[in-house]
Coordinates of C-alpha atoms in Angstrom, one line a residue:
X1 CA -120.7 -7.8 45.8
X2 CA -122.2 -5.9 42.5
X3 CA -122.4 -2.3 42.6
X4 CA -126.0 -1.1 42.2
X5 CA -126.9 1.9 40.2
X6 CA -128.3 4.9 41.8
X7 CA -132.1 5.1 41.9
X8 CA -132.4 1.3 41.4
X9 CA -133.7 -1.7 44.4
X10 CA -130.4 -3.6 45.5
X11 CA -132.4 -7.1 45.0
X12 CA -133.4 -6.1 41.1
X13 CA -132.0 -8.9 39.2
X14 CA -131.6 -9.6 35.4
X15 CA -131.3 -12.5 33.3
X16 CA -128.6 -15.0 34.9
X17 CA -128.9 -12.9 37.9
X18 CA -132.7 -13.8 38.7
X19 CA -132.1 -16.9 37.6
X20 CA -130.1 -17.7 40.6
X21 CA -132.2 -15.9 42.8
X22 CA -135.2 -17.9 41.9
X23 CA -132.8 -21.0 42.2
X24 CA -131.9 -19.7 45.9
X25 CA -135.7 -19.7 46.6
X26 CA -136.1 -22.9 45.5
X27 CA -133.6 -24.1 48.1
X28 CA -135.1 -22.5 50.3
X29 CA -138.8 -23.5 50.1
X30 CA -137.4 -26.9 49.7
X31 CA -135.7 -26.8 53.4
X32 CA -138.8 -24.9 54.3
X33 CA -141.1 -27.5 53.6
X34 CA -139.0 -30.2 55.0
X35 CA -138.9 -28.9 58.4
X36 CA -142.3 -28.3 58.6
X37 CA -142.8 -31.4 57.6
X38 CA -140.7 -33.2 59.8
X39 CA -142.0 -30.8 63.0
X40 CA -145.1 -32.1 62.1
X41 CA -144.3 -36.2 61.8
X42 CA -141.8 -35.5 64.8
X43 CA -143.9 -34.1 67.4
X44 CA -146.2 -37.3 68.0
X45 CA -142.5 -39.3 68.9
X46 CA -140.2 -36.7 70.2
X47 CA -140.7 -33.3 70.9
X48 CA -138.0 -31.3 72.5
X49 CA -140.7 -29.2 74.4
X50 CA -141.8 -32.3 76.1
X51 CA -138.2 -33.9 76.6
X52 CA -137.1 -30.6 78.5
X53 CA -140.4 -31.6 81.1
X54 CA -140.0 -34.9 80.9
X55 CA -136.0 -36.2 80.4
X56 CA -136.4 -37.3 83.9
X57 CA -134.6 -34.3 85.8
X58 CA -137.0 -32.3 87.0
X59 CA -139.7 -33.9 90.2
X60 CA -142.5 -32.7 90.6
X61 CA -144.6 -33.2 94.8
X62 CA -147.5 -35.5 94.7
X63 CA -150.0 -34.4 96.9
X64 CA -151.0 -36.5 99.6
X65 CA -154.5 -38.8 99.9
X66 CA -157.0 -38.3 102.2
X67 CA -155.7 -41.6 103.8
X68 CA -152.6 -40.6 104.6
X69 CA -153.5 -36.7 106.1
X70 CA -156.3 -38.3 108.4
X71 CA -153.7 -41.3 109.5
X72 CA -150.8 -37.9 110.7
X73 CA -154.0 -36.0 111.9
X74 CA -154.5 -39.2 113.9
X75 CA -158.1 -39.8 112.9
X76 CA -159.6 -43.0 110.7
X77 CA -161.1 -41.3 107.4
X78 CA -164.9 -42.2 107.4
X79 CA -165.7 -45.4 105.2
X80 CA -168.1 -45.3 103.0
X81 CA -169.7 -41.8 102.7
X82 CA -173.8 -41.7 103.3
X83 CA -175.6 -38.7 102.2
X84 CA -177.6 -37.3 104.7
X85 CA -181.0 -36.0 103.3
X86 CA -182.2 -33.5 104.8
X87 CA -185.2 -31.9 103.0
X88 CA -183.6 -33.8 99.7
X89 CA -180.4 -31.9 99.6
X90 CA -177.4 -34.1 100.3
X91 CA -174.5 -32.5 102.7
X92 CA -171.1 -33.9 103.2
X93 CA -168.6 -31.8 105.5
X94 CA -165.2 -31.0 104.2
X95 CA -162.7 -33.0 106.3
X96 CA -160.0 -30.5 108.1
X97 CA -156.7 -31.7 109.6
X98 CA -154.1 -29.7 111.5
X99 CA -151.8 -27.4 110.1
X100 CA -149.0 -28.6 111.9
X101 CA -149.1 -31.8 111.0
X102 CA -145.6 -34.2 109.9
X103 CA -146.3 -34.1 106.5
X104 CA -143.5 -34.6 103.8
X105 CA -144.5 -34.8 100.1
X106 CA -143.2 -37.4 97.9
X107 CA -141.2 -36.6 95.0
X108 CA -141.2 -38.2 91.5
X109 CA -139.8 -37.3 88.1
X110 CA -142.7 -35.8 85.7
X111 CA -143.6 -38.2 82.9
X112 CA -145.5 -37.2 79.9
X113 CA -148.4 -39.0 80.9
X114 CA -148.0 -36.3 83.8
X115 CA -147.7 -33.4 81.4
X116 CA -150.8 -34.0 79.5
X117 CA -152.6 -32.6 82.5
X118 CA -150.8 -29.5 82.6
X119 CA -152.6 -26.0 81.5
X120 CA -151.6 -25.1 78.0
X121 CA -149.5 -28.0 77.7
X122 CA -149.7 -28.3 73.8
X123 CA -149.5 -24.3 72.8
X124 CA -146.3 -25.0 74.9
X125 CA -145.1 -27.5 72.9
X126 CA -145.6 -26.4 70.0
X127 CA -144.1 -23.0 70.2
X128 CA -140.5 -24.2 71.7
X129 CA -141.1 -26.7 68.9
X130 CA -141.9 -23.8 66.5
X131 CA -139.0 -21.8 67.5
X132 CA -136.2 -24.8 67.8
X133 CA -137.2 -25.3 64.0
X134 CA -137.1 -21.7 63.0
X135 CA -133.4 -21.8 64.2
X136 CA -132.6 -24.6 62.7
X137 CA -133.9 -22.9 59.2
X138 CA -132.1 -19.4 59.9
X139 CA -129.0 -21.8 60.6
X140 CA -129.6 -23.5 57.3
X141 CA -130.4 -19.8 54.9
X142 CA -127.1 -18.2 57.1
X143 CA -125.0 -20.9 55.9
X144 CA -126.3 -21.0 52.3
X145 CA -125.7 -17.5 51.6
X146 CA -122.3 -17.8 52.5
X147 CA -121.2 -19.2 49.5
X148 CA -124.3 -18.2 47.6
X149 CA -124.9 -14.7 46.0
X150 CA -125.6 -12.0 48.4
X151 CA -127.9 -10.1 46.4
X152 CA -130.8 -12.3 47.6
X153 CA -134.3 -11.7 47.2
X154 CA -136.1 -13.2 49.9
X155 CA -134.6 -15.1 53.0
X156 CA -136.6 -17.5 54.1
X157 CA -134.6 -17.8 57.7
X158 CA -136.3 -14.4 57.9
X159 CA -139.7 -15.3 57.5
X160 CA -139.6 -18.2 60.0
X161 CA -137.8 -15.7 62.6
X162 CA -140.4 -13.1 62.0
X163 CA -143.4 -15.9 62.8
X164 CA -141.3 -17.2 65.9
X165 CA -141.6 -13.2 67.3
X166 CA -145.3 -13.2 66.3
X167 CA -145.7 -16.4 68.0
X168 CA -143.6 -15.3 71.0
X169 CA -145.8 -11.9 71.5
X170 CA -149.1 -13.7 71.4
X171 CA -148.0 -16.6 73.8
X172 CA -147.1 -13.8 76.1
X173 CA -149.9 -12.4 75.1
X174 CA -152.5 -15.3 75.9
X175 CA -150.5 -16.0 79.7
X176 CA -151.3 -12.1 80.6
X177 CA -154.9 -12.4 79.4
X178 CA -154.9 -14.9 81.8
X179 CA -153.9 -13.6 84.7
X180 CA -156.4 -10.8 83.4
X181 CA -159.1 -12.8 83.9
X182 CA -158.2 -14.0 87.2
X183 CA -161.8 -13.9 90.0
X184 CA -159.2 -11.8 92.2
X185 CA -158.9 -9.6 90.5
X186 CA -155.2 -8.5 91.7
X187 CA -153.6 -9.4 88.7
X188 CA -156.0 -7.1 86.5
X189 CA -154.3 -4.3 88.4
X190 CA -151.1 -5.4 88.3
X191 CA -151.2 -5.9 84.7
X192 CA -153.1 -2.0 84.2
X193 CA -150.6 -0.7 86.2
X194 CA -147.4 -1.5 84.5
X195 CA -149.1 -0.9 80.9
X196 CA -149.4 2.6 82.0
X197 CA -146.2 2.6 83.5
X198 CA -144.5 1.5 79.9
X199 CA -146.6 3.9 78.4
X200 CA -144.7 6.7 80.2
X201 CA -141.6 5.0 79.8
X202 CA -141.8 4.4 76.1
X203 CA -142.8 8.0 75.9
X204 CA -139.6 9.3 77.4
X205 CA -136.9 6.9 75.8
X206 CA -138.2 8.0 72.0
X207 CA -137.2 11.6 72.5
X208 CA -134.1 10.6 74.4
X209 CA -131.1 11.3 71.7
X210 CA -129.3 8.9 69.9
X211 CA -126.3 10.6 71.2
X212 CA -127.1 8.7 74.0
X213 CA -129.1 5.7 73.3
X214 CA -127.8 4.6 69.7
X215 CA -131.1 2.3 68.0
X216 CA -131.0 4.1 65.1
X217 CA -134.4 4.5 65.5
X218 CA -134.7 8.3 64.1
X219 CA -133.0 8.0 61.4
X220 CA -134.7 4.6 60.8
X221 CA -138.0 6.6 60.6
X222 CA -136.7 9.3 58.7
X223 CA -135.3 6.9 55.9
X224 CA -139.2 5.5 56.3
X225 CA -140.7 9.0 56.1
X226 CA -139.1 9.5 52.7
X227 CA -139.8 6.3 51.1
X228 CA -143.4 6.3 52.6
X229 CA -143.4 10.1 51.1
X230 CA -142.1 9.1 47.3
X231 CA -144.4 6.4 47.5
X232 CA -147.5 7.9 48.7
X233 CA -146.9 10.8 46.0
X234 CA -146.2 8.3 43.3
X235 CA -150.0 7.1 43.8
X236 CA -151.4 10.0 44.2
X237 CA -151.9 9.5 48.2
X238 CA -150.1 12.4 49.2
X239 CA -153.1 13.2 51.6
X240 CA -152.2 10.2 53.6
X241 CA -148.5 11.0 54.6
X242 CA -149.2 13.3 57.8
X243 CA -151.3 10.4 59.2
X244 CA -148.6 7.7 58.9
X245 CA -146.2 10.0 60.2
X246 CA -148.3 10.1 63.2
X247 CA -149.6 6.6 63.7
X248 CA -146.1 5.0 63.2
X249 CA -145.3 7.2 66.4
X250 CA -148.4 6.6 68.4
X251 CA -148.5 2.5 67.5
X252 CA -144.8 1.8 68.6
X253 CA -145.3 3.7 72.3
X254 CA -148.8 1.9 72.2
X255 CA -147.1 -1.6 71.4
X256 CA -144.3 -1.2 73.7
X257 CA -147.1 -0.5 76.7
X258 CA -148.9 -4.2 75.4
X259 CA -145.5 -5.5 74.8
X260 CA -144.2 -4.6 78.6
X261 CA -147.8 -5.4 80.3
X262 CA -147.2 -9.0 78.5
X263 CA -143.7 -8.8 80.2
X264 CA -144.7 -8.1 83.7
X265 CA -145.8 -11.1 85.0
X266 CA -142.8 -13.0 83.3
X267 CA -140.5 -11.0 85.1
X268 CA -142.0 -10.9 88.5
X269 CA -141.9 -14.9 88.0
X270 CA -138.4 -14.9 87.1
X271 CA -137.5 -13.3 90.1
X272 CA -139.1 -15.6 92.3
X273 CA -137.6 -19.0 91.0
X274 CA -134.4 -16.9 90.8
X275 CA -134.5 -16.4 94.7
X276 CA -135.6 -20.4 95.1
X277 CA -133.0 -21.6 92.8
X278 CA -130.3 -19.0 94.9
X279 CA -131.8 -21.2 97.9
X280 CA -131.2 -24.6 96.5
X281 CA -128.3 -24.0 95.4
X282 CA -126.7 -22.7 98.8
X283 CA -124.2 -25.4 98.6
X284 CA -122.7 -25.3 95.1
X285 CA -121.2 -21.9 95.1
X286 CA -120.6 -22.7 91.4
X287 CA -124.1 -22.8 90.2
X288 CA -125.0 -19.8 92.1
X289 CA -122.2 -17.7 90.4
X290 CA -123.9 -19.0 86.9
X291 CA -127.3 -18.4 88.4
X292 CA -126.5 -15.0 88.9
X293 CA -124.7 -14.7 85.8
X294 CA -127.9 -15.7 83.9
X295 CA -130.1 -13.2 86.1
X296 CA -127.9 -10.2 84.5
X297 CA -128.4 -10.4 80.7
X298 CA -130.9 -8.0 80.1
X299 CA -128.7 -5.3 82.4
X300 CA -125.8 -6.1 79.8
X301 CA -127.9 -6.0 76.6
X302 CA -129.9 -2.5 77.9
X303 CA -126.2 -1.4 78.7
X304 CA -124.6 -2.2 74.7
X305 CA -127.1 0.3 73.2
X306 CA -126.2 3.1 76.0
X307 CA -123.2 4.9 73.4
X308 CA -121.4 6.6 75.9
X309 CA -120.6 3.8 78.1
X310 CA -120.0 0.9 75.1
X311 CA -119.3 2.1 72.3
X312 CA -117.7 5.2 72.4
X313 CA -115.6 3.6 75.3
X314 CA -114.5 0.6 72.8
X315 CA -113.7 2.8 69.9
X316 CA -112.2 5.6 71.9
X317 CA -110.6 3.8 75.3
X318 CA -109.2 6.4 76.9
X319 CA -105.5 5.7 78.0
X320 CA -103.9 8.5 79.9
X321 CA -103.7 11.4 77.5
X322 CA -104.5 9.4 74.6
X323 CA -107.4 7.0 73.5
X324 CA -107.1 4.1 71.8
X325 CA -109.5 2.5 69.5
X326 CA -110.2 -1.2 70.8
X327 CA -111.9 -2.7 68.2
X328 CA -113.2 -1.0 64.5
X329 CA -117.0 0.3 64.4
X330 CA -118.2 -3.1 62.6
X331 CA -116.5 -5.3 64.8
X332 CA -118.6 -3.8 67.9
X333 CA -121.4 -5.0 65.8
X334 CA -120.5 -8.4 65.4
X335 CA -119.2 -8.6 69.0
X336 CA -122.6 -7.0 70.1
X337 CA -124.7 -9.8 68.4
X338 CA -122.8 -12.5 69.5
X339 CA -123.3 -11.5 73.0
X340 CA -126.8 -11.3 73.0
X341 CA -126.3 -14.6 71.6
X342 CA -124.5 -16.3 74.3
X343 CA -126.2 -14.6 76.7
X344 CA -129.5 -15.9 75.4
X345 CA -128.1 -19.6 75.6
X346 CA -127.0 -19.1 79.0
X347 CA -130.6 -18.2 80.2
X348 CA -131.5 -21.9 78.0
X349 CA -129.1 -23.7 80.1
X350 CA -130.4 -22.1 83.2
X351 CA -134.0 -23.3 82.3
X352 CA -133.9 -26.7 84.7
X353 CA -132.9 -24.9 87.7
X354 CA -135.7 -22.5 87.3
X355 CA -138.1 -24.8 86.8
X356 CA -137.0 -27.1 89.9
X357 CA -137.3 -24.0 91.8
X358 CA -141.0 -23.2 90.8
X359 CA -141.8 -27.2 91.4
X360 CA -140.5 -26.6 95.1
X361 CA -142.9 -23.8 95.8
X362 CA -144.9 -27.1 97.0
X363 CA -142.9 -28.2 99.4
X364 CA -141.6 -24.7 101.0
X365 CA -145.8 -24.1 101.2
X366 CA -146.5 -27.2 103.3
X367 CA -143.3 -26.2 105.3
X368 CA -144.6 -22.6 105.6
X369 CA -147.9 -23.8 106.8
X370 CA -146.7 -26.6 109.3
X371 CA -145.3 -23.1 111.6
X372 CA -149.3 -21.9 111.4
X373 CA -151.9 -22.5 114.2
X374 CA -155.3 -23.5 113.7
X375 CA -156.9 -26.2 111.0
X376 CA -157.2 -26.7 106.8
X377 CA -159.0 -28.9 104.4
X378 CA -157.4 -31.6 102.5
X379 CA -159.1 -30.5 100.1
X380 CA -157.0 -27.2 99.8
X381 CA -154.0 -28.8 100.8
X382 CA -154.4 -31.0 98.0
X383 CA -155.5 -28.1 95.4
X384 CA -152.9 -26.1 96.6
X385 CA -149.9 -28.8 96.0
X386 CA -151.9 -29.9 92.2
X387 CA -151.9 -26.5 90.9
X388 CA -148.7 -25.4 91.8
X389 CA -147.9 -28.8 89.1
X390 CA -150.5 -27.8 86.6
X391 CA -149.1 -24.4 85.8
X392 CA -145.9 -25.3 85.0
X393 CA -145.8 -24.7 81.1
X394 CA -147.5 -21.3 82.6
X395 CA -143.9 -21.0 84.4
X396 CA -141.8 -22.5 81.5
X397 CA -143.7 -20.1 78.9
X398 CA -143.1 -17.1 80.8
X399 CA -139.3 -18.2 81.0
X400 CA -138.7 -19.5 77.6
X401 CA -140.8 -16.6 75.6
X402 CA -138.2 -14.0 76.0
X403 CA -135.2 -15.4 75.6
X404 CA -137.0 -16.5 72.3
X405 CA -138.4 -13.1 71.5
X406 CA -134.8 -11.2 72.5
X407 CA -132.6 -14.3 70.3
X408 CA -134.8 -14.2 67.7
X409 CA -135.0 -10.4 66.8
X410 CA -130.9 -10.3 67.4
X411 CA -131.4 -12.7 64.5
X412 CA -133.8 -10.2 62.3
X413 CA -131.3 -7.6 63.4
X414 CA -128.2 -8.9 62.0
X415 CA -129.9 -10.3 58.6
X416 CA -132.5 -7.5 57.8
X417 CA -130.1 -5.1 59.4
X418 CA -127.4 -6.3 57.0
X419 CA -124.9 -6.4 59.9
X420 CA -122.3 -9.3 60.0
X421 CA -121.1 -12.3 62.8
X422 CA -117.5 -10.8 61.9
X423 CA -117.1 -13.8 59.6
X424 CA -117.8 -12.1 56.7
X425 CA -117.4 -8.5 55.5
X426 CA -120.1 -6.1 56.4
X427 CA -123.2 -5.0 53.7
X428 CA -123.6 -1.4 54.1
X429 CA -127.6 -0.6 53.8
X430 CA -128.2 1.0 50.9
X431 CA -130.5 4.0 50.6
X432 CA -133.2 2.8 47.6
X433 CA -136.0 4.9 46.1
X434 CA -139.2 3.8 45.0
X435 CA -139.7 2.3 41.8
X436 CA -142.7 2.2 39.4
X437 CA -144.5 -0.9 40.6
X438 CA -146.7 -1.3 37.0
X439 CA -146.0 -3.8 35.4
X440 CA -145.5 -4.0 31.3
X441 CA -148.7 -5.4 29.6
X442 CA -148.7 -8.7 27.6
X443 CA -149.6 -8.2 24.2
X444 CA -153.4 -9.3 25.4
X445 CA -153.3 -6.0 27.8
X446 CA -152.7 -8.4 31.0
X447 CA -150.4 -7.5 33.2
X448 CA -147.4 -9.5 33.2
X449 CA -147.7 -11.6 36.9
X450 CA -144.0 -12.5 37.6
X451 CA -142.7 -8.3 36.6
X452 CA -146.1 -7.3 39.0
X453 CA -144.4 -9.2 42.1
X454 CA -141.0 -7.8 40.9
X455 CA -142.1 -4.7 41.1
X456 CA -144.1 -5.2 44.7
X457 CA -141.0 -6.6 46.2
X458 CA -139.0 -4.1 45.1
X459 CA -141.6 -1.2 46.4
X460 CA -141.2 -3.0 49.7
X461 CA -137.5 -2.8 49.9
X462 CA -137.5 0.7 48.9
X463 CA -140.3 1.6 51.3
X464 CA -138.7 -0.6 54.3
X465 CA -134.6 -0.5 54.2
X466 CA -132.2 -1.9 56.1
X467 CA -131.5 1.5 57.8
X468 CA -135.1 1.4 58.9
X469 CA -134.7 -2.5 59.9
X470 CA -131.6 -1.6 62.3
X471 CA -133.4 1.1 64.3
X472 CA -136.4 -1.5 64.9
X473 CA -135.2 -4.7 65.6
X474 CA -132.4 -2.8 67.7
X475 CA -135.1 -0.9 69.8
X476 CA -137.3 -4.3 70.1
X477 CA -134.4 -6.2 71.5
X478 CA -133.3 -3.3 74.5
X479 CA -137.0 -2.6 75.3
X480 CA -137.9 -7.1 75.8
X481 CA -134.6 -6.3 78.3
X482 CA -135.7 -3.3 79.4
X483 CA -138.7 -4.3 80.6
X484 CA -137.5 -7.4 82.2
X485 CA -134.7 -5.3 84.2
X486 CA -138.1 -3.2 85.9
X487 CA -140.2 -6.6 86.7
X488 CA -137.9 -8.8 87.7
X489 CA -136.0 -5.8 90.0
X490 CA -140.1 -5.1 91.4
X491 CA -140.7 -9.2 91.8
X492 CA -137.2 -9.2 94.2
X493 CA -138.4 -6.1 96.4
X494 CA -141.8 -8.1 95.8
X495 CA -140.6 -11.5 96.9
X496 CA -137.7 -10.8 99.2
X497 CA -139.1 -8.1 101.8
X498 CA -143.2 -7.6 100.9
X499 CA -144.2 -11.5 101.0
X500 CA -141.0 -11.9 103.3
X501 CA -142.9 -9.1 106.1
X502 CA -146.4 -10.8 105.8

């Protein structure tokens, strides 16, 4: 790689050398646009949203007609319904049937003419959409660079990664404002009660060392400090710096408080088709030794940021008297990354089971209800069997949102991070000052366009460095797990010995 001069932006480029770089963009906007453009001609015809719901493998109970619960109740249903007027209001009376009843529901695989009917069916399938594309793209920029110059100014893989987080946060986001506005009103205390819960947590885990948990995250914001400093002087908005310094502190804890409210629900979820699946699966000892396997990938990543227990053990294994070094300081990188990799497409391949499991909840209710005294509606019965079917995007969302929140900043991590897959050698961040953002003046006295956007990327990637990049995308990544290690641990007490007792 070139060496770059003290005091000057790494991504500066001169003659031949932004030449290329503008030629790099122009690949890239090019394979920009052409996914987006396929995602958009594609979804009508195939969708991989809609073929992981619909490929046939997953059934889904049909509730039963009024016909058939009257015929096991043992009563004719009434023929052709008469309103009795009675002071001009018309009154009908529910019809009830016992609980114990021989019912068995009919299963069938879900169609997509079944899927149109389910509750945010098309933000579903457009996000998984959204994010199978971003891959695709980050795949595309990885690969290009490879044999393209490193110095790169913008990396369009990034961008797309970036929007598939933002997308991931707000579809979280929209299920817990849901569940918010829930008539209950249950779930509004749930949701209150963990945000305040985070808030603590978040609270205790920024002054926590990085002796022992290694983000980066100080030194991130120190790096940050400085730039924001230099800058804020160069403008003559050196008033402004002791109020950043502040609200960059007090808008991550606030975040991570929304961020693990939006995970609460997700996690309790998880644990309950986690239990189901466990259940199904009590004859394929196989499938529950990978269903447990994909239970434990948030332990595992929480654990590869904890220093003394990964990374000081791999690069100082102790061995008798001795220690020996495992593997070199970058290469726990690399290894790091690709297991939060795998372990992210292990929770994908697990996706079926979990959703089979949620589906059952249908049948495992009517069996639940057959050992109860006393009489229902069919009404209810059949409400209770639909909507258990109509929220399952609800389910898949919750599932799907952050594996893709967790791959995707892993992704951020490694490029804006400037770590490596162990492929390649290692860019070591580079600490940049901030430059003079005007521009020269055209002999009109306009400023000269293209050398003003120079100038505001290269402010940006003096203000925000790789160093700083590391520290965030490092601490989003443990706190998603974090998170889902204290829901999903609450939703199996929850599920297992509080709805077990009732």
């Amino acid at each position: 790689s070139r060496a770059v001069a003290p005091g000057h932006v790494a991504c500066a480029c001169k003659s031949s050398g932004e030449a290329g770089a503008m030629a790099v963009m122009g690949v890239q906007l090019v394979v920009s646009l052409l996914m987006a453009s396929i995602m958009h001609r594609m979804s009508p015809h195939w969708s991989f949203a809609r073929w992981l719901l619909c490929n046939g493998s997953l059934y889904r109970y049909k509730h039963p007609s009024e016909e058939e619960l009257c015929a096991l109740a043992g009563k004719q249903k009434p023929k052709a319904r008469r309103d009795r007027r009675l002071n001009g209001v018309a009154e009908d009376k529910p019809l009830s049937v016992p609980k114990d009843i021989n019912l068995h529901l009919k299963a069938k695989p879900i169609t997509a003419m079944d899927a149109l009917v389910l509750r945010y069916f098309l933000e579903y399938q457009w996000f998984v959409d959204f994010a199978l594309y971003a891959t695709v793209v980050y795949l595309f920029t990885e690969g290009y660079y490879c044999f393209a110059d490193p110095q790169k100014d913008v990396n369009i893989g990034v961008l797309w990664c970036l929007l598939s987080i933002f997308f991931s946060i707000r579809v979280l986001f929209t299920v817990m404002r849901h569940y918010f506005r829930s008539e209950e009103g249950g779930e509004r205390s749930v949701c209150l009660t963990f945000a305040f819960f985070f808030l603590l947590v978040a609270m205790v885990i920024l002054i926590v060392r990085e002796e022992y948990l290694e983000f980066g995250l100080e030194s991130g914001f120190e790096n940050l400090h400085k730039n924001l400093e230099f800058f804020l002087k160069q403008q003559g908005w050196d008033w402004l710096f002791p109020i950043s310094r502040l609200t960059i502190k007090l808008s991550l804890v606030v975040f991570c408080s929304i961020l693990g409210a939006c995970l609460t629900f997700p996690g309790l979820r998880l644990a309950q088709t986690h239990l189901n699946a466990l259940k199904m699966a009590a004859d394929r000892p196989l499938l529950q030794i990978l269903l447990h396997a994909s239970f434990l990938p948030p332990v595992i990543v929480v654990l590869l940021w904890i220093k003394p227990i990964t990374r000081d053990f791999m690069l100082q294994a102790p061995l008798g008297k001795e220690s020996v070094q495992l593997m070199s300081d970058s290469t726990f990188n690399s290894v790091r990354l690709w297991t939060i990799v795998l372990l992210c497409a292990l929770r994908c391949a697990m996706t079926r089971y979990h959703l089979q499991a949620y589906l059952g909840l249908a049948d495992r209710w009517v069996q639940q209800m057959k050992r109860e005294a006393g009489r229902i509606t069919i009404i209810e019965i059949q409400r209770k069997i639909s909507r258990i079917f109509c929220y399952l995007t609800v389910v898949t969302l919750q599932y799907l949102a952050p594996i893709i929140l967790t791959f995707h900043a892993t992704l951020l991590l490694k490029t804006m991070g400037c770590y490596s897959w162990g492929m390649l050698p290692v860019t070591s961040p580079v600490i940049e000052t901030v430059p003079d953002i005007s521009g020269p003046a055209t002999a009109e006295g306009e400023v000269n366009i293209q050398a003003t956007v120079t100038g505001i990327m290269s402010t940006l990637h003096g203000v925000f460095t790789p160093l700083f990049y590391r520290g965030l995308f490092a601490f989003l990544t443990w706190w998603v797990s974090l998170c889902q290690i204290i829901t999903s641990l609450f939703g199996l007490y929850f599920h297992q010995y509080l709805v077990a007792a009732q």
